[in-house]
Each structure stands twice: as structure tokens, then as C-alpha cells.
XYZ file of C-alpha atoms in Angstrom:
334
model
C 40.946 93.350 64.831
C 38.425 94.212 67.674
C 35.171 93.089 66.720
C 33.537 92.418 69.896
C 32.908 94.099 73.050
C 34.909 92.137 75.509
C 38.039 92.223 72.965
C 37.579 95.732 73.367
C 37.942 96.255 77.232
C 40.551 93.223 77.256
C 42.390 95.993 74.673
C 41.632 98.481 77.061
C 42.850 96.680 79.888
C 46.140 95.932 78.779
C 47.050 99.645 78.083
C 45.682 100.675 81.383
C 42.670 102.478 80.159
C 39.719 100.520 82.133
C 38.850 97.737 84.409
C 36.274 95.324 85.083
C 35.655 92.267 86.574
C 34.432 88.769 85.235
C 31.009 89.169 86.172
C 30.772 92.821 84.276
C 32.398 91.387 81.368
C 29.652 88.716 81.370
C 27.321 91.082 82.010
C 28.203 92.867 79.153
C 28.671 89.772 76.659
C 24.886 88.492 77.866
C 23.407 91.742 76.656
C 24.404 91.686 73.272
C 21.956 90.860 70.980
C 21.403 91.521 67.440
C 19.892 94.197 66.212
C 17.706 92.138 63.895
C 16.565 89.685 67.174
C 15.852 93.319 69.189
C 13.603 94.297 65.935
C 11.828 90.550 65.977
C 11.152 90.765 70.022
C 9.822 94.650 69.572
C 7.240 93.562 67.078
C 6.364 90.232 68.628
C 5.723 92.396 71.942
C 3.322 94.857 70.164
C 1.145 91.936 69.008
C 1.255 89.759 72.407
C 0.798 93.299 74.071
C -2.334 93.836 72.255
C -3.765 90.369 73.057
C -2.463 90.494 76.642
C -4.731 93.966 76.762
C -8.052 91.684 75.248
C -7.266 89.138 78.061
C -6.970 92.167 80.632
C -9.993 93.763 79.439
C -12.062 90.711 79.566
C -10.820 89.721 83.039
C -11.180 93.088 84.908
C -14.022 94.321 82.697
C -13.160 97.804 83.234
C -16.286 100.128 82.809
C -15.120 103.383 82.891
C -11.701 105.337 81.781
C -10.307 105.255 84.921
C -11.003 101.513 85.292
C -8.671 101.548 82.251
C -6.219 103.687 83.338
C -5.623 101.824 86.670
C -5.623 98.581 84.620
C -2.895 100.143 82.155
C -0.451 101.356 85.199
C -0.951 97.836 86.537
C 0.418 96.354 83.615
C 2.983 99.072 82.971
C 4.070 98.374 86.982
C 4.199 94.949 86.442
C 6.476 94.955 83.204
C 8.885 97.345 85.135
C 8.949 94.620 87.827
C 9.930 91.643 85.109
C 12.521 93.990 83.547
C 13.898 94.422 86.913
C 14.265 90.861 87.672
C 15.776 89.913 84.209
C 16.809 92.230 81.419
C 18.715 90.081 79.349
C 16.264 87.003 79.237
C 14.782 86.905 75.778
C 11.645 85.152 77.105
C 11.039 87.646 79.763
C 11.817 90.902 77.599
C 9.194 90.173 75.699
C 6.785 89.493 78.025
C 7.781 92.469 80.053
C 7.482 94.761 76.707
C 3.921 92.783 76.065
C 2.462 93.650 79.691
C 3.867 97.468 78.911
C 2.492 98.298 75.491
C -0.853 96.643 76.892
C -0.297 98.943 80.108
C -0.120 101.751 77.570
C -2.196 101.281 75.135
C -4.821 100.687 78.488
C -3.437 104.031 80.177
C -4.427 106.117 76.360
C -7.807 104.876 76.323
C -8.251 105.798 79.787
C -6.702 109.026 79.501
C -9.125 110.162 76.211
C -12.417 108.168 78.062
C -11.593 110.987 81.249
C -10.135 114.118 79.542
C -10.137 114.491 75.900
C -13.210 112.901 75.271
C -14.824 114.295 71.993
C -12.048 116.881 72.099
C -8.852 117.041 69.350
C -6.157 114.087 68.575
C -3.734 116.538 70.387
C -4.133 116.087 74.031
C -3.974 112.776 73.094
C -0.759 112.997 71.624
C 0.412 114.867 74.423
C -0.351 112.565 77.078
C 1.486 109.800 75.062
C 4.391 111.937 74.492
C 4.910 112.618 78.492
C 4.102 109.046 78.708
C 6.800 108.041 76.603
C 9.866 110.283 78.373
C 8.853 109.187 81.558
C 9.284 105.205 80.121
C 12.576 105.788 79.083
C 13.583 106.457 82.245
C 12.098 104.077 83.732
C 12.313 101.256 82.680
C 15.554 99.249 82.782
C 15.093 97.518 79.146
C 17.382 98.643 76.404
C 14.908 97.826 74.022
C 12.044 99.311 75.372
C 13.793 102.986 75.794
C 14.498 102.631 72.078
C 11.026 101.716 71.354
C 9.637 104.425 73.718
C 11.740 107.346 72.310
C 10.608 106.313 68.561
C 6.812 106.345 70.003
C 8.211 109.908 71.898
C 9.459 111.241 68.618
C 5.776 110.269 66.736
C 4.048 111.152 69.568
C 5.688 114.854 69.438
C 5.261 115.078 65.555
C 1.709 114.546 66.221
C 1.537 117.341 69.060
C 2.722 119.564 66.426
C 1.255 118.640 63.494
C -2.269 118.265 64.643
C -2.092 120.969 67.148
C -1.690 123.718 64.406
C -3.528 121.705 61.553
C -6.061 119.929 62.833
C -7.897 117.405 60.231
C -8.625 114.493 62.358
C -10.184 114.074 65.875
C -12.216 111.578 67.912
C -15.536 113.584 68.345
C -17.583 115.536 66.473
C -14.668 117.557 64.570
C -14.022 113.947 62.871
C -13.932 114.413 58.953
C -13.475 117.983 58.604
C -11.470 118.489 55.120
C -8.432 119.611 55.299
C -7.026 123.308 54.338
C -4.355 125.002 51.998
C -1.120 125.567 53.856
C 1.189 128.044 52.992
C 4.508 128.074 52.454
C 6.031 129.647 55.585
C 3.502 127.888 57.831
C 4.285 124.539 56.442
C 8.206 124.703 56.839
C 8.597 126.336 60.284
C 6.108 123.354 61.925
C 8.730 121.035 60.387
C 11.204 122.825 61.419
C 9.650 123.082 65.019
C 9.144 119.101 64.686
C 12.423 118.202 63.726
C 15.289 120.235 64.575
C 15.217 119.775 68.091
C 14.852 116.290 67.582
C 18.330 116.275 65.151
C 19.737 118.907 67.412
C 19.561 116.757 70.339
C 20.817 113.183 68.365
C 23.914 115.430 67.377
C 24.415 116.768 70.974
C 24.260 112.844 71.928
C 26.355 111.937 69.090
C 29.326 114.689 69.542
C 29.340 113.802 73.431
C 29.808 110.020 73.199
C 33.289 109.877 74.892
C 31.637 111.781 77.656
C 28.755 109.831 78.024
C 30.570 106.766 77.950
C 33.039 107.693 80.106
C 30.478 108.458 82.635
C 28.655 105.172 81.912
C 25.961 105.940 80.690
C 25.530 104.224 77.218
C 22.615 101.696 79.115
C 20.164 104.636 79.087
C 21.346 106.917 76.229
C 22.535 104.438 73.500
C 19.114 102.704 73.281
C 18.186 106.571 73.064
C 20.319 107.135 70.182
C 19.110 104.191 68.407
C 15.133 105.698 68.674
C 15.950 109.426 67.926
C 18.108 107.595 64.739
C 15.054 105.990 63.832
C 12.569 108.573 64.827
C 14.432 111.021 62.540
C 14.355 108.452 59.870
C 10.791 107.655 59.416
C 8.672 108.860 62.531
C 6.906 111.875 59.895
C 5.487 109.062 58.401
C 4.430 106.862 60.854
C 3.244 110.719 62.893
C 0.903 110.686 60.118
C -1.136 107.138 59.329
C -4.460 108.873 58.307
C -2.842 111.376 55.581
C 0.387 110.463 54.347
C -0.686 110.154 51.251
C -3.172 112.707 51.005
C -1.047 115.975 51.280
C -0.637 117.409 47.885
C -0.078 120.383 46.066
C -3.315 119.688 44.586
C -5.953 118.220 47.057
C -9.623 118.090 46.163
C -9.748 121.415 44.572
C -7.595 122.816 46.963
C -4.193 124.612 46.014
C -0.498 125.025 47.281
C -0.764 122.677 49.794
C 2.651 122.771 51.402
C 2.590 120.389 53.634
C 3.233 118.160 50.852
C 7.412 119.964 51.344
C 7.893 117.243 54.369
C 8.629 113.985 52.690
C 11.039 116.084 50.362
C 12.409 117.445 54.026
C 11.987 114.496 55.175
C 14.310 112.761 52.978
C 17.232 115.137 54.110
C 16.640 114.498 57.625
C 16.883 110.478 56.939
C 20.136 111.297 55.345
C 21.107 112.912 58.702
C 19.800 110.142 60.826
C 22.352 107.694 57.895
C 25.185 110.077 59.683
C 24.456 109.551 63.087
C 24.128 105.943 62.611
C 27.206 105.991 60.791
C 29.434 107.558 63.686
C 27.473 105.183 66.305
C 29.012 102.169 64.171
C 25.649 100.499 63.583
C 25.141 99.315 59.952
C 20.872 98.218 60.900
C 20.582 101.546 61.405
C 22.017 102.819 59.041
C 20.508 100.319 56.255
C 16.721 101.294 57.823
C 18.124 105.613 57.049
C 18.404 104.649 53.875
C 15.164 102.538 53.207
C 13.199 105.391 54.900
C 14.947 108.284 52.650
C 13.756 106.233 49.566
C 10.164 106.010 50.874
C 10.132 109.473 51.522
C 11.540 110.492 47.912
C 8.720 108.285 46.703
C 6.233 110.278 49.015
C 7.413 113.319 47.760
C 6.707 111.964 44.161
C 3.189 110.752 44.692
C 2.172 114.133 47.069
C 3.516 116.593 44.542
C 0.010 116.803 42.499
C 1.144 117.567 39.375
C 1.745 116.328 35.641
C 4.201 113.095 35.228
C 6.617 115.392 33.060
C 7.189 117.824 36.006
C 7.678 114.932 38.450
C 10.035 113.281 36.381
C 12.071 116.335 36.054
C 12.260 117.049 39.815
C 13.286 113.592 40.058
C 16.072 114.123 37.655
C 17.095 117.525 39.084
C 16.937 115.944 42.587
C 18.985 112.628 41.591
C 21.595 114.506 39.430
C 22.064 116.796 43.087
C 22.740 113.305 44.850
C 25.297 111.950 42.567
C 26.981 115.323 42.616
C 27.171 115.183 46.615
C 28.164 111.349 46.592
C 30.849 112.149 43.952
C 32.025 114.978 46.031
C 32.121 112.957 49.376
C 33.838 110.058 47.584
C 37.240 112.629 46.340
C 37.142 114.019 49.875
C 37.115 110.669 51.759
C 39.969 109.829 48.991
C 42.388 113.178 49.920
């Protein structure tokens, strides 16, 4: 049984399929890592990025936005520069992915001190979203590109989202109540969210021979992994100040359906479980199915309405998913 990745091109080898020397296949051995270690570094570089951006800001002192944004490509130049000289070191991936989320957390501070001061959060979210594309090409980290198309796939949520409803904002729009959404309105932004975000993990799915022939699983594996994820849970973490505030019934205010998207939601975690599935990787798929559970349980508190009703949708809802497991189960058995 082939369970690692140098048992598989030894395989390969013998039947005349591929080739590579010693050093790749050491190459290859030294960057496997756990997903679990990956998930450690990522959040240990988010917190030593944010106190790496204190000791930054304290030593330069920047005054104005642009200060910042130098200050921010600085650090993000710097952390391209460590990835370059090791990207399988586990000390220096996670500084280099501490220096970068300080250089980018730096660079959207900047950005909203010169252009979007006062204005709405979606310039914002726009300059973090061509931020985040142009990171995952450039920097040579496997981790990071994951991390960067997650933050590309909240990022383009919140484009969306707050582009066309707009209840948040840094200046003087800040605390304006949110509106009744219709119907239509509410599922075609989800829809403009989210299917070109599934469309393009199924393209990248269907293609994998191709892709991998061509070697290039360094850049769009780690890509695969982050739209996997993105799918999964990135409408919640798109929307920190409201998730739970979306209802059917919101302070007096009726047929709210934005409150459809965890339900949505839900399905399009069970289509991230898929993708995960075909890419072999049992983390991901385990984190699908702990983010189609919160979002069911999103669903339940943003619906609004009397406990008998929710606990009938609930029924209705699991009664649908034990029909479609039992029905998956007879046709994986023929």
C-alpha cells in the first residue's frame, strides 16, 4: 500500500511513468508536513504578526498612511525574502508568515488612512482582495497561498456583500440599521459570491492530472486547500459584525433574506466535503463538515421565528439528509 509520497514516485518509477533524482525526492519528503502542524504555524503567525506590527509601529513611528503603507511592503518584501531562502524550515515559515500578515495588516491601514478614509468597508475589501491574489503568487510558501486565498475568498464575500448592502463602515455611515432584503436580491449576491468561487475549485479539481502533470501542484494545491476552506466557512468569517444578526425578523423589520445564506451555506460546505474528498485530504474534509454544522445552527438561530417552526425545518431538513446519505450509501454499494 502507497501511503507516502516517495513510495509513490518509487511506484512510478518502476513502471516507467516518472523520474527524479535524490535531491527532488528529498525535496519532496522535507515538505511534508501535517496538516494539523500547517494549521498550528498559520495561527501562531497571525499572533506574532500582530506583535511584530506593535514592534514596527513603535520603531518607525509612522505618522501618516503612507508611512504605513511603506512600512507594510517592507515587511511583506522582507517575508518574501525569508520564504525564498527557506521554505521548508518550520522556524523560518513562521517568521516569514509573521513579518507578512504584519506587512499586511500595515499595507490596509495605510491604504484606508490615504483612500477610503471615512468612506464604505468596500474599498477596503477590495484592496485586500487584490492584495491577496497578488500574494499567492508571490510568495513561494505553501502555507501562506492557502492562507492568502482563504483571506481572498473573505475578502471577495465582503466586496459583495457590503458593496450592495452596506450596514457597516469606518466613517460617518457607521451604525446605520440595517434593511429588509428580498428574496431575489438576497440569493443572486450569494450566488454572485459563491459560484465562481465553487466553479473554479471544480475546474481545479477535474484538471488535477493536468495540473500535476505540468507540475504545478506547489502553487495550485495550497490553492485548493484555501478555496476548500473558503467555500466551507469564509460566509461566516466575511461577516464578523452580523452573523448573527440576519433574521427573518430583525428589530421590527420583516423578510429579511439574507438570513437564506447559512441554509446555502450549508450546501456549499457539503461541496467543499467533495472536493476535499477527491483531493484525498481527510483535515479538510473533517473542517467541511464542522463548518456545515455551524452553518445549520446559523440557519436555526437567524430564522426569527417560533421554536415549533424551527424544529420542524430541522426535521424536514434532517429527514432530506438521511434520505441523500441512504441513497449515496446503495449507490457506492452497486
Amino acid at each position: 500500500m502507497i501511503t507516502t509520497t516517495p513510495e509513490l514516485i518509487d511506484a512510478l518509477e518502476l513502471r516507467g511513468l516518472a523520474r527524479a533524482t535524490g535531491e527532488e525526492k528529498d525535496i519532496v519528503t522535507a515538505a511534508e508536513r501535517p496538516w494539523y502542524i500547517g494549521l498550528l504555524l498559520g495561527t501562531a503567525g497571525w499572533f506574532a504578526g500582530i506583535f511584530v506590527l506593535i514592534l514596527a509601529a513603535i520603531l518607525f513611528s509612522p505618522k501618516s498612511g503612507g508611512a504605513a503603507l511603506v512600512m507594510g511592503l517592507l515587511l511583506i518584501a522582507a517575508a518574501w525574502g525569508i520564504f525564498r531562502g527557506d521554505r521548508d524550515g518550520a522556524f523560518l515559515s513562521q517568521l516569514g508568515l509573521a513579518f507578512s500578515i504584519a506587512g499586511q495588516f500595515a499595507v490596509l491601514f495605510g491604504a484606508n488612512e490615504m483612500f477610503f478614509q471615512g468612506a464604505r468597508l468596500t474599498g477596503f475589501a477590495i484592496t485586500a482582495l487584490v492584495m491577496q491574489v497578488a500574494l499567492v503568487f508571490a510568495m513561494p510558501n505553501g502555507l501562506h497561498r492557502t492562507m492568502s486565498t482563504l483571506f481572498a475568498c473573505i475578502a471577495w464575500a465582503m466586496s459583495v456583500r457590503y458593496g450592495v448592502w452596506d450596514h457597516y463602515s469606518f466613517g460617518p455611515m457607521a451604525g446605520r440599521e440595517p434593511q429588509g432584503v428580498a428574496l431575489f436580491p438576497a440569493l443572486l449576491g450569494w450566488l454572485v459570491v459563491w459560484v465562481p468561487v465553487g466553479y473554479g475549485l471544480f475546474l481545479l479539481v477535474r484538471r488535477e492530472p493536468r495540473w500535476m502533470l505540468r507540475r504545478r501542484q506547489e502553487l495550485l494545491r495550497p490553492v485548493g486547500a484555501g478555496l476548500i476552506v473558503g467555500l466551507a466557512f469564509a460566509t461566516l468569517l466575511s461577516q464578523p459584525l452580523d452573523s448573527f444578526t440576519s433574521s427573518f425578523i430583525e428589530r421590527g423589520i420583516r423578510n429579511n433574506w439574507l438570513a437564506l445564506w447559512p441554509l446555502l451555506s450549508a450546501l456549499a460546505s457539503l461541496g467543499a466535503l467533495v472536493a476535499a474528498f477527491a483531493l484525498g485530504s481527510r483535515g479538510l474534509m473533517a473542517l467541511c463538515v464542522v463548518a456545515a454544522l455551524l452553518h445549520a445552527s446559523h440557519f436555526y438561530y437567524a430564522m426569527g421565528t417560533t421554536l415549533l417552526v424551527k424544529a420542524l425545518t430541522m426535521l424536514l431538513l434532517g429527514a432530506a439528509l438521511l434520505g441523500a446519505a441512504d441513497y449515496l450509501r446503495n449507490r457506492s454499494g452497486r
